[in-house]
Coordinates of C-alpha atoms and ligand atoms in Angstrom, one line a residue:
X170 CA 97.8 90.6 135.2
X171 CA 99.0 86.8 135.3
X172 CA 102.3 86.5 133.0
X173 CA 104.1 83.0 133.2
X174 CA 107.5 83.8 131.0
X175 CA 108.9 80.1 129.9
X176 CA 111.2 80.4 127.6
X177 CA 111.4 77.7 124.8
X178 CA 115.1 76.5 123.7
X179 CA 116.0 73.7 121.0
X180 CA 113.9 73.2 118.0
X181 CA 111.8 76.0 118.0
X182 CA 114.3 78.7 118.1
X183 CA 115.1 80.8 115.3
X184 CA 112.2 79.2 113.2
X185 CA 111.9 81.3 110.1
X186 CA 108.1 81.4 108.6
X187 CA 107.9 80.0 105.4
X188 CA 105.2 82.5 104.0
X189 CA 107.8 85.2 104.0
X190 CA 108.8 86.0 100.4
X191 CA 112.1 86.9 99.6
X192 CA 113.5 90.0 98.7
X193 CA 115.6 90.8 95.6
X194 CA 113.3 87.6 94.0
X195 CA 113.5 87.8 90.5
X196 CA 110.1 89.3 88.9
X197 CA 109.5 92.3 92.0
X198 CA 109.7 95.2 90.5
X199 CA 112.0 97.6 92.5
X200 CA 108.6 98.9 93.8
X201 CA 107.9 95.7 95.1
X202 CA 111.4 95.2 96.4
X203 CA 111.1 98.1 98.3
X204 CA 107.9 97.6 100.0
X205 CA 109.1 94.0 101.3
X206 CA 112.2 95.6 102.2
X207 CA 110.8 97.9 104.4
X208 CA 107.9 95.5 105.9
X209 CA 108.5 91.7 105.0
X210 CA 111.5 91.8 107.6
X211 CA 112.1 87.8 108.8
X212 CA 109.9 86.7 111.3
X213 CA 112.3 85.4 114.1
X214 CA 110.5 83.6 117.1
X215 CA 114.0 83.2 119.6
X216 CA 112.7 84.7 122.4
X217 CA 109.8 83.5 125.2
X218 CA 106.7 82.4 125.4
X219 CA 104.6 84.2 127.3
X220 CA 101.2 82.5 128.5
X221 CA 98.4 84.4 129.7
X222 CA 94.7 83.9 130.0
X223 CA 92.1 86.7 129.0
X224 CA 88.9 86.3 130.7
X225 CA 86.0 88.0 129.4
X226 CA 83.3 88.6 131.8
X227 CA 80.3 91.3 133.1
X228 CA 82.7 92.9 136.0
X229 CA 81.9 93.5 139.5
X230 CA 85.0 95.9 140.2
X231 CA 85.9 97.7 136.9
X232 CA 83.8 101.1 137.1
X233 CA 84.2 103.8 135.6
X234 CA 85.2 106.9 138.2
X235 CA 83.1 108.7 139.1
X236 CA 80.1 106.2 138.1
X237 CA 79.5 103.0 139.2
X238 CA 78.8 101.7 135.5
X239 CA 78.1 98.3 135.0
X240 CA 81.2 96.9 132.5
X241 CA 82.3 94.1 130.6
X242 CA 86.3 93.8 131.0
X243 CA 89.7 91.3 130.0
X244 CA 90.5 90.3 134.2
X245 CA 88.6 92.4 135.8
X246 CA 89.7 96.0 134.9
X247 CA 88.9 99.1 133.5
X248 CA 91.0 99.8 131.5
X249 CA 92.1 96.2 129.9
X250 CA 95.2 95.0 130.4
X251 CA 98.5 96.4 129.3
X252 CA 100.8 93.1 127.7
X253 CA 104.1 94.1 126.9
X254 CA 106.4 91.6 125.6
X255 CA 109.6 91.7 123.3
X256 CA 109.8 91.2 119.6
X257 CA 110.6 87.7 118.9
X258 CA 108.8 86.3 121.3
X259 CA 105.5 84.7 121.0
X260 CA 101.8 84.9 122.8
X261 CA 99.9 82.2 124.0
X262 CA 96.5 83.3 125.3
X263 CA 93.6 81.7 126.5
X264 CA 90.5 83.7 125.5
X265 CA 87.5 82.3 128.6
X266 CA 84.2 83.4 127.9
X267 CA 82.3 84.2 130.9
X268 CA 80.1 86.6 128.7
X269 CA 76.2 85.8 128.1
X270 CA 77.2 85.7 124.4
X271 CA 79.6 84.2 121.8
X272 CA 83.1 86.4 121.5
X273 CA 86.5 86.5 119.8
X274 CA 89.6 88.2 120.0
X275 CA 91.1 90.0 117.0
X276 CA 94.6 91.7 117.4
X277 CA 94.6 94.7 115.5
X278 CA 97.2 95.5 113.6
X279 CA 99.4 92.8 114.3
X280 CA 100.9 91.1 111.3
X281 CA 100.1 87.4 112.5
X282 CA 99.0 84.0 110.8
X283 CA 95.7 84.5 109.3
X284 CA 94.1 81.7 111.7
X285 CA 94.6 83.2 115.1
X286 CA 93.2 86.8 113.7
X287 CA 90.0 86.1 115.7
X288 CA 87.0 87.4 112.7
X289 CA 84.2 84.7 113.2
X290 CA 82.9 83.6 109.9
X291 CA 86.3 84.1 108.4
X292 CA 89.3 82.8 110.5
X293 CA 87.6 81.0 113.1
X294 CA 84.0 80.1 114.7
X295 CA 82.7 82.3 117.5
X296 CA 84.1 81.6 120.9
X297 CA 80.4 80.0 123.0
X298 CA 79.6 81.6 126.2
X299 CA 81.5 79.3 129.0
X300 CA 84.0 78.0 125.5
X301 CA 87.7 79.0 125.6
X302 CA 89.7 79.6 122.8
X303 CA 93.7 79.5 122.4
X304 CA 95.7 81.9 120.5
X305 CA 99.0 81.4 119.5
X306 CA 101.4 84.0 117.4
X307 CA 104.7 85.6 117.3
X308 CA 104.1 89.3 116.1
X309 CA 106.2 90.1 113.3
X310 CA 106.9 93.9 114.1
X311 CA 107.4 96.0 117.0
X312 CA 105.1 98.6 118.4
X313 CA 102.0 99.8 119.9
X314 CA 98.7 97.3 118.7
X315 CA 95.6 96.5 120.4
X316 CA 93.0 93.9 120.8
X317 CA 89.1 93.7 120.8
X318 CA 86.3 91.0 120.3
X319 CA 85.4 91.0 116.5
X320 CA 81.7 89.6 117.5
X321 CA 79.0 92.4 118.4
X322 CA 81.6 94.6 118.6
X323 CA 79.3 97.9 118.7
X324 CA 78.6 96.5 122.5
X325 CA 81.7 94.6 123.6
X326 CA 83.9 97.1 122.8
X327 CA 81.9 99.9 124.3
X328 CA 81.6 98.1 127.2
X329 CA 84.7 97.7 128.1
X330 CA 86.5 94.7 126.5
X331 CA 89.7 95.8 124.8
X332 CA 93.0 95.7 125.8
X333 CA 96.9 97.1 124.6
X334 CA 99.1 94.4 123.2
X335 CA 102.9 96.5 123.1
X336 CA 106.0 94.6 121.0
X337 CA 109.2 96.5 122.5
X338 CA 112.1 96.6 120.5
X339 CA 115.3 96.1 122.4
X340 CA 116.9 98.4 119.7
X341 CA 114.8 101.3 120.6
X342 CA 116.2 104.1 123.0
X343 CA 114.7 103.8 126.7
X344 CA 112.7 107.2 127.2
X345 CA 111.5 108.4 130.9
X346 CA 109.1 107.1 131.1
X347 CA 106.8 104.9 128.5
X348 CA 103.0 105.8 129.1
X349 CA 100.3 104.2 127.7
X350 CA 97.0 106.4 126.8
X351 CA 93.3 104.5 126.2
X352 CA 91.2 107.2 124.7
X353 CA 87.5 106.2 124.9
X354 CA 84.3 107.5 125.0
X355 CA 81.1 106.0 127.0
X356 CA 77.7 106.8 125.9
X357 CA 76.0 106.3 129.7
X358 CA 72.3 107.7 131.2
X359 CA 71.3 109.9 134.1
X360 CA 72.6 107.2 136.6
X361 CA 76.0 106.8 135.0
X362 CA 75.3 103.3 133.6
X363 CA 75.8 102.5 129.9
X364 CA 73.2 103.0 128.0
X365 CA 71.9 99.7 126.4
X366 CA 70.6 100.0 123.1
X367 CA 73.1 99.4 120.2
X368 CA 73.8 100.0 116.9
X369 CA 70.7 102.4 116.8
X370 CA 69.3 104.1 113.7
X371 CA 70.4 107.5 115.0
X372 CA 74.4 105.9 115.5
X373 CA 73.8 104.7 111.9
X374 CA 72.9 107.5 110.4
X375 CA 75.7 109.6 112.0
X376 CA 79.7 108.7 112.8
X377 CA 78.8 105.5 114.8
X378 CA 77.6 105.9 118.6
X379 CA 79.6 109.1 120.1
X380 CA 80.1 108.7 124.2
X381 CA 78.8 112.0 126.7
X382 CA 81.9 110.9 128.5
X383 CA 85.5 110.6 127.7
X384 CA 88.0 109.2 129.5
X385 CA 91.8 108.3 129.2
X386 CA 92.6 104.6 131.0
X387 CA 89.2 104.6 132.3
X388 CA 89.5 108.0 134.0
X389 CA 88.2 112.0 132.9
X390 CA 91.0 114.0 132.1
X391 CA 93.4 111.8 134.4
X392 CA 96.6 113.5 135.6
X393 CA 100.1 112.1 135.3
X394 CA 103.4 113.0 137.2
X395 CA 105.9 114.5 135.3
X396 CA 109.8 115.5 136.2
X397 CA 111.2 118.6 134.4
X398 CA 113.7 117.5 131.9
X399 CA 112.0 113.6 131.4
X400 CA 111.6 112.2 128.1
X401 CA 108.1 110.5 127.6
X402 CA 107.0 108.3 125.3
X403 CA 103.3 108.8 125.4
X404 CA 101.1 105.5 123.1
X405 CA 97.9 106.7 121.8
X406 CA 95.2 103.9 121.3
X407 CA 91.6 105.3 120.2
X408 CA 89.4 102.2 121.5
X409 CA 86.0 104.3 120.9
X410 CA 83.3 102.9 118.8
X411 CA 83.1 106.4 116.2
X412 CA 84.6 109.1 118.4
X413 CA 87.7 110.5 116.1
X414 CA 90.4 112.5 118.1
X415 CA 92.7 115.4 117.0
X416 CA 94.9 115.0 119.8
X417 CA 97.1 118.5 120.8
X418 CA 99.5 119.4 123.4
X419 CA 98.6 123.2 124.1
X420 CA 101.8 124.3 125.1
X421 CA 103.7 122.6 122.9
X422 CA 104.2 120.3 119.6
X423 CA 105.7 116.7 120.3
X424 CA 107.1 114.7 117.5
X425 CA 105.2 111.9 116.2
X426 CA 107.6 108.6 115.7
X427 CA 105.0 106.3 114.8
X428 CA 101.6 105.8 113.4
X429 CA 99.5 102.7 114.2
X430 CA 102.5 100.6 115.8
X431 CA 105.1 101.2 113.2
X432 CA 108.3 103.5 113.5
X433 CA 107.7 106.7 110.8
X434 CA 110.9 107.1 108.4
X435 CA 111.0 111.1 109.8
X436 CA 109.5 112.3 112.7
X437 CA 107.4 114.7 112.4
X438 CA 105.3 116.9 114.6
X439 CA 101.4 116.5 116.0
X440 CA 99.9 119.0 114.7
X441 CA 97.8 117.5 111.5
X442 CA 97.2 113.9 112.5
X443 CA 93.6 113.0 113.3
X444 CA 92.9 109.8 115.8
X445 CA 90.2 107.7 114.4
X446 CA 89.3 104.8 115.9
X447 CA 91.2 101.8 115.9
X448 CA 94.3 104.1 115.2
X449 CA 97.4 104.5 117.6
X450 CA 100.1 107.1 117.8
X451 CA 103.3 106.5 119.8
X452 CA 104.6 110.2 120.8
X453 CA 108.3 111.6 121.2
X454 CA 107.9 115.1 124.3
X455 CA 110.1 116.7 126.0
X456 CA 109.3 118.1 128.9
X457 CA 110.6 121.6 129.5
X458 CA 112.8 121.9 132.1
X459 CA 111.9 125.3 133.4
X460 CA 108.4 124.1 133.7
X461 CA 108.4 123.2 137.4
X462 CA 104.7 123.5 139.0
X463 CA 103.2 123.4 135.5
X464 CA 101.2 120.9 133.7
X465 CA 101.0 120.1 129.8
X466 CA 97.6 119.7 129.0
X467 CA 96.2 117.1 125.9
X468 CA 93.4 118.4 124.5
X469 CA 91.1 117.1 121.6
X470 CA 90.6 119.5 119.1
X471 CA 88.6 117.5 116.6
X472 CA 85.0 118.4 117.9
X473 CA 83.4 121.9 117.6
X474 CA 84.4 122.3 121.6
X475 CA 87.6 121.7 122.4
X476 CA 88.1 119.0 125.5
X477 CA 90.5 118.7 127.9
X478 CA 91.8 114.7 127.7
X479 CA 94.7 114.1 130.0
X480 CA 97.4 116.1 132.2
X481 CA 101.2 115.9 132.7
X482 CA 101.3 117.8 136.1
X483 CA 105.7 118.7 136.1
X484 CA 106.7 118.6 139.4
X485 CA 108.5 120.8 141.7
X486 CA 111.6 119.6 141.6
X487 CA 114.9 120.2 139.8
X488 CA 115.1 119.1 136.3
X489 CA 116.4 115.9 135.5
X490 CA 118.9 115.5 132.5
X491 CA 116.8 115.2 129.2
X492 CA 118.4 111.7 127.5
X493 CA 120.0 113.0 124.4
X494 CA 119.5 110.2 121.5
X495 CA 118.1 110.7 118.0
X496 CA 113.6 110.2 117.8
X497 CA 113.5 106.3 116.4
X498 CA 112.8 105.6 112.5
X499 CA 111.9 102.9 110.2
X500 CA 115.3 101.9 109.2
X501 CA 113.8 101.8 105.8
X502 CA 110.8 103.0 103.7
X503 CA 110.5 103.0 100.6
X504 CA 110.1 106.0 98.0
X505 CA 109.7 104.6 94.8
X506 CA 108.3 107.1 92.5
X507 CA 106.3 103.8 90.5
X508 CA 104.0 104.0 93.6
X509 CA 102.3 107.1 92.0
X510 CA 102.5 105.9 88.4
X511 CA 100.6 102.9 89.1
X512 CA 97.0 102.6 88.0
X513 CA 93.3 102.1 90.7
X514 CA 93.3 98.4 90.9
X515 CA 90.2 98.7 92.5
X516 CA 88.0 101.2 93.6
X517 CA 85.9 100.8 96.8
X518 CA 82.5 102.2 96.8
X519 CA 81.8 103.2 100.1
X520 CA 77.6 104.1 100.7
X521 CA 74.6 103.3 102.3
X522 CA 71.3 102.2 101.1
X523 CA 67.5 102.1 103.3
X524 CA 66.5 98.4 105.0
X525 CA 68.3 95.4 106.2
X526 CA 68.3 94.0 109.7
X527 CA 69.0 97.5 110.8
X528 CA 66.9 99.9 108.7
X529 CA 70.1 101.4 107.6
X530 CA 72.6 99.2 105.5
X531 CA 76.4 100.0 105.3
X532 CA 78.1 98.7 102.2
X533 CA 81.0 98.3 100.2
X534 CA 80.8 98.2 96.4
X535 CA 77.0 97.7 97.2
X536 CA 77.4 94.6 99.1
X537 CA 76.7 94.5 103.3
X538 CA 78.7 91.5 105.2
X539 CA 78.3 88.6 105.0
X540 CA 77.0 89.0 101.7
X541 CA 80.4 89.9 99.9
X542 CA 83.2 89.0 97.4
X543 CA 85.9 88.9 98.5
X544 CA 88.7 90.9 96.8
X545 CA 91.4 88.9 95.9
X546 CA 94.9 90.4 95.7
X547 CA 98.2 88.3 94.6
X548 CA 101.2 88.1 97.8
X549 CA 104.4 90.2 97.1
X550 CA 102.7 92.5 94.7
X551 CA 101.7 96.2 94.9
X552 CA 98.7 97.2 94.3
X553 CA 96.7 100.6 93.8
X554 CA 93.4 100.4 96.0
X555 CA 91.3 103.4 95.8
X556 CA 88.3 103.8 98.7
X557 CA 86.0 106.2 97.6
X558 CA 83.4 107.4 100.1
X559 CA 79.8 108.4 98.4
X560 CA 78.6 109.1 101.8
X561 CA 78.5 112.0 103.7
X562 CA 79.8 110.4 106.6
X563 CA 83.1 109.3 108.0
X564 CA 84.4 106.2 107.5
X565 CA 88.3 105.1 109.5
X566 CA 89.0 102.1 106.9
X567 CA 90.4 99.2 108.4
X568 CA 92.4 96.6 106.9
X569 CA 93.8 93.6 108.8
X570 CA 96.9 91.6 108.7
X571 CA 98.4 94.8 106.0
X572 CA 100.5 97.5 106.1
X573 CA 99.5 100.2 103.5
X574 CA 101.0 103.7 102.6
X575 CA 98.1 106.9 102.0
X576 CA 99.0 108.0 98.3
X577 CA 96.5 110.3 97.4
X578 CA 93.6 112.1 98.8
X579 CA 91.7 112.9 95.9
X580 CA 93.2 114.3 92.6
X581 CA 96.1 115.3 95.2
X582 CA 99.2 113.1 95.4
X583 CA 100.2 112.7 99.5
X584 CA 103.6 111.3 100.6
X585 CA 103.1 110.1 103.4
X586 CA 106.0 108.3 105.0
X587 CA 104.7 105.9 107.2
X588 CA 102.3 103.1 107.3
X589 CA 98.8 102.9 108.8
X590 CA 96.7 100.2 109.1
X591 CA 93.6 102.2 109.5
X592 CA 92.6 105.4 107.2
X593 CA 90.4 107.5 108.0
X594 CA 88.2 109.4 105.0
X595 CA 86.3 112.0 104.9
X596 CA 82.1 112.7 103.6
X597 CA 82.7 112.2 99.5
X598 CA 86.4 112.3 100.0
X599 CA 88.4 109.7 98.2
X600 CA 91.8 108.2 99.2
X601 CA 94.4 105.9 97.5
X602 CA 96.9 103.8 99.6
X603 CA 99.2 101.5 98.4
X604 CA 100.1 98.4 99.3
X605 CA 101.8 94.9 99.4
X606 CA 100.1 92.0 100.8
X607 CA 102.3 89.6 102.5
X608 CA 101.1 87.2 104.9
X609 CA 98.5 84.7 102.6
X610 CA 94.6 84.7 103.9
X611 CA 91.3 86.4 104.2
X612 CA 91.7 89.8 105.9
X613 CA 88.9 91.4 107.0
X614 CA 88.4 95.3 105.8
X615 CA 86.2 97.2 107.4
X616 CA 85.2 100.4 108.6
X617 CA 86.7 101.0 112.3
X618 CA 83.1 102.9 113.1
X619 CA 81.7 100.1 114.5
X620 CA 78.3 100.6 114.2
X621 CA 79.0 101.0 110.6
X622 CA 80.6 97.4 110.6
X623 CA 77.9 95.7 111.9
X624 CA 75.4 97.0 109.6
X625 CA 77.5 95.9 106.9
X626 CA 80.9 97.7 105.8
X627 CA 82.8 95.0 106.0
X628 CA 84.6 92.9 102.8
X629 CA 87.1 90.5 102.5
X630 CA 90.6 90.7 101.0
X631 CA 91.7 87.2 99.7
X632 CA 95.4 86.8 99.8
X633 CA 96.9 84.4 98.0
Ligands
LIG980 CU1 90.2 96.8 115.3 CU2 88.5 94.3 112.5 O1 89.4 95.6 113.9
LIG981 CU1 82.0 103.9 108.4

């Protein structure tokens, strides 16, 4: 991958975006106080600028091992590329289309100004075959996002074209070794090429299209090297189209220090967190050190069958000194117990009704995209938003641009103590998450299933 780091000095440093509400402004209710506390942090652009292009094309290389399956890929590769860059700093990419068919780029879960968000029809037009497209941001929080077209995403996506976009945080200890796992799933036919029909009737009326073969970067059940003693930080993206993961170490439990890219205020360990897609988990493991020879094995657990996903084979050698530093944490999130006091301020209808372009129509409060109002919330105040599936199916709900907490799961009160940007809910299950828009716009929210999306499930929440 290409990375030209300039870095920019005089005017531009230290610019302080002026969406950003203040804290301790007279009329936030402590609630409200403690929510923009925790996430409306200063955006500070000091550091570089790192310009890149993304090119977007059918590839001749990328295959999938052991096939020869014909992909779509960002430069070429399978799986996309891996930008890491430094908070503060700010991304200039050039999005080429060398696709057959209009694109976009979306960057999924990063807090960012609403235009460069990439949703066609809402923050941008399509991106032509043979057009380009420049995007410009400086993410506002550390941590582990990722990026996608948000055009036919059903078949981009499951073709290949998604990448990991990671914000490090100087402040952050320095593990081992920082490893970054794509979990994906490819739906492919007797001769190992992807099979081409999309957003089908059967994917519609199930969990989205669900692969026959999985693969972590690219690769079944790949195998990485481990020394006894090392520290890993191991990223979880789930880039599938429907496939949810319950990802488990079987010989032992590492702690979970964040949830889709943001630091959790306690650790805690993996042993209840599912991994729908769109979600990411950033784990804290130790490896034993009188595991010499061994391997740790990640397994998913979620399906009937459990499968094996990815290996950490420990080597033979004498055990390296484990470093000794406290799992990161939010430095702040807020427990206000107003947050469970506070009324529904809307409740989201989640179904799906016979016909449409499809034959099967996903909706939201009884309206299919592009067909929709949107839902229009007020910046720096918390609201109560309730998404109540009717549906028998699952449904990972996505909102952009937003941090929200999970406050209940039914009649039952959760505490959650981390953000998500992506929930996943259960057949006839019914979850509350709280929030406080920052950043003004239209934010897309949408059902991370993405057959689902495109027959539908996707609204609009107007920030103002
Ligand atoms: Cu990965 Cu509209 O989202
Ligand atoms: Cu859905």
């Amino acid at each position: 991958m290409l990375l030209f780091f300039i870095t920019l000095c005089g005017v531009e440093c230290f610019a302080v975006d002026n969406t950003m509400l203040a804290q301790g402004q007279p009329g936030l209710s402590n609630l409200e106080d403690g929510y923009l506390t925790a996430l409306g942090s200063t955006l500070v652009n000091n550091g570089e600028v790192h310009k890149l292009d993304l090119v977007a094309a059918e590839s001749q290389t990328g295959i999938i091992v052991p096939y020869r399956a014909k992909v779509w890929t960002y430069n070429g590769k399978i799986p996309g590329p891996v930008i890491r860059i430094r908070l503060g700093d700010t991304l200039e990419v050039t999005l080429i289309n060398r696709l057959k068919q209009p694109t976009s780029i979306h960057w999924h879960g990063v807090r960012l100004p609403n235009t460069e968000d990439g949703v066609p029809g809402l923050t941008q037009q399509a991106v032509a075959s043979g057009a380009s497209y420049l995007y410009r941001f400086t993410p506002r929080d550390a941590g582990t996002f990722w990026f996608h077209p948000h055009v036919k995403s059903s078949e981009q996506i499951e073709k290949g074209l998604h990448g990991v976009l990671i914000v490090e945080d100087p402040k952050q200890p320095r593990y081992s070794q920082d490893l970054v796992w794509i979990l994906d799933d490819w739906l492919l036919d007797r001769e190992g090429q992807i099979v081409d029909r999309f957003v089908t009737r059967h994917d519609l009326a199930h969990d989205g299209r669900w692969g026959n073969f999985v693969t972590v970067n690219g690769q079944p059940q790949p195998s990485f090297t481990v020394s006894p003693g090392e520290r890993i930080r191991i990223r979880l993206v789930n880039v599938a189209n429907g496939r949810v993961f319950a990802p488990r170490f079987t010989d032992l439990t590492p702690r979970v220090i964040a949830v889709d890219g943001m630091l959790v205020a306690q650790p805690f360990p993996l042993d209840q967190l599912f991994l729908a897609p769109g979600n990411r988990i950033d784990l804290d493991l130790v490896v034993p050190k009188d595991y010499q020879g061994t391997s740790l094995e990640l397994v998913d657990i979620f399906s009937r069958e459990s499968l094996s996903l990815a290996r950490l084979a420990v080597s033979n050698v004498q055990a390296v000194e484990t470093p000794d530093f406290p799992s990161p944490r939010a430095e702040y999130f807020p427990d206000s117990e107003q947050v469970y006091a506070t009324p529904v301020y809307h409740d989201f209808q989640l179904n799906a009704e016979r016909g449409g372009y499809y034959g099967i129509t996903w909706t939201i409060d009884k309206q299919a995209w592009p067909e929709i109002t949107p839902l229009k919330l007020r910046s720096g105040k918390f609201y109560r938003l309730r998404f109540s599936n009717l549906s028998s199916r699952l449904h990972p709900m996505h909102i952009h641009g937003q941090f929200f907490q999970v406050i209940a799961r039914g009649e039952k009160t959760v505490r959650e103590n981390y953000w998500r940007d992506t929930v996943l809910i259960g057949p006839k299950e019914s979850v509350d998450i709280g929030l406080v828009p920052v950043d003004k716009g239209k934010w897309a929210n949408h059902c991370h299933i993405l057959e689902h999306a495109e027959a539908g499930m996707m609204g609009v929440i107007a920030v103002q």
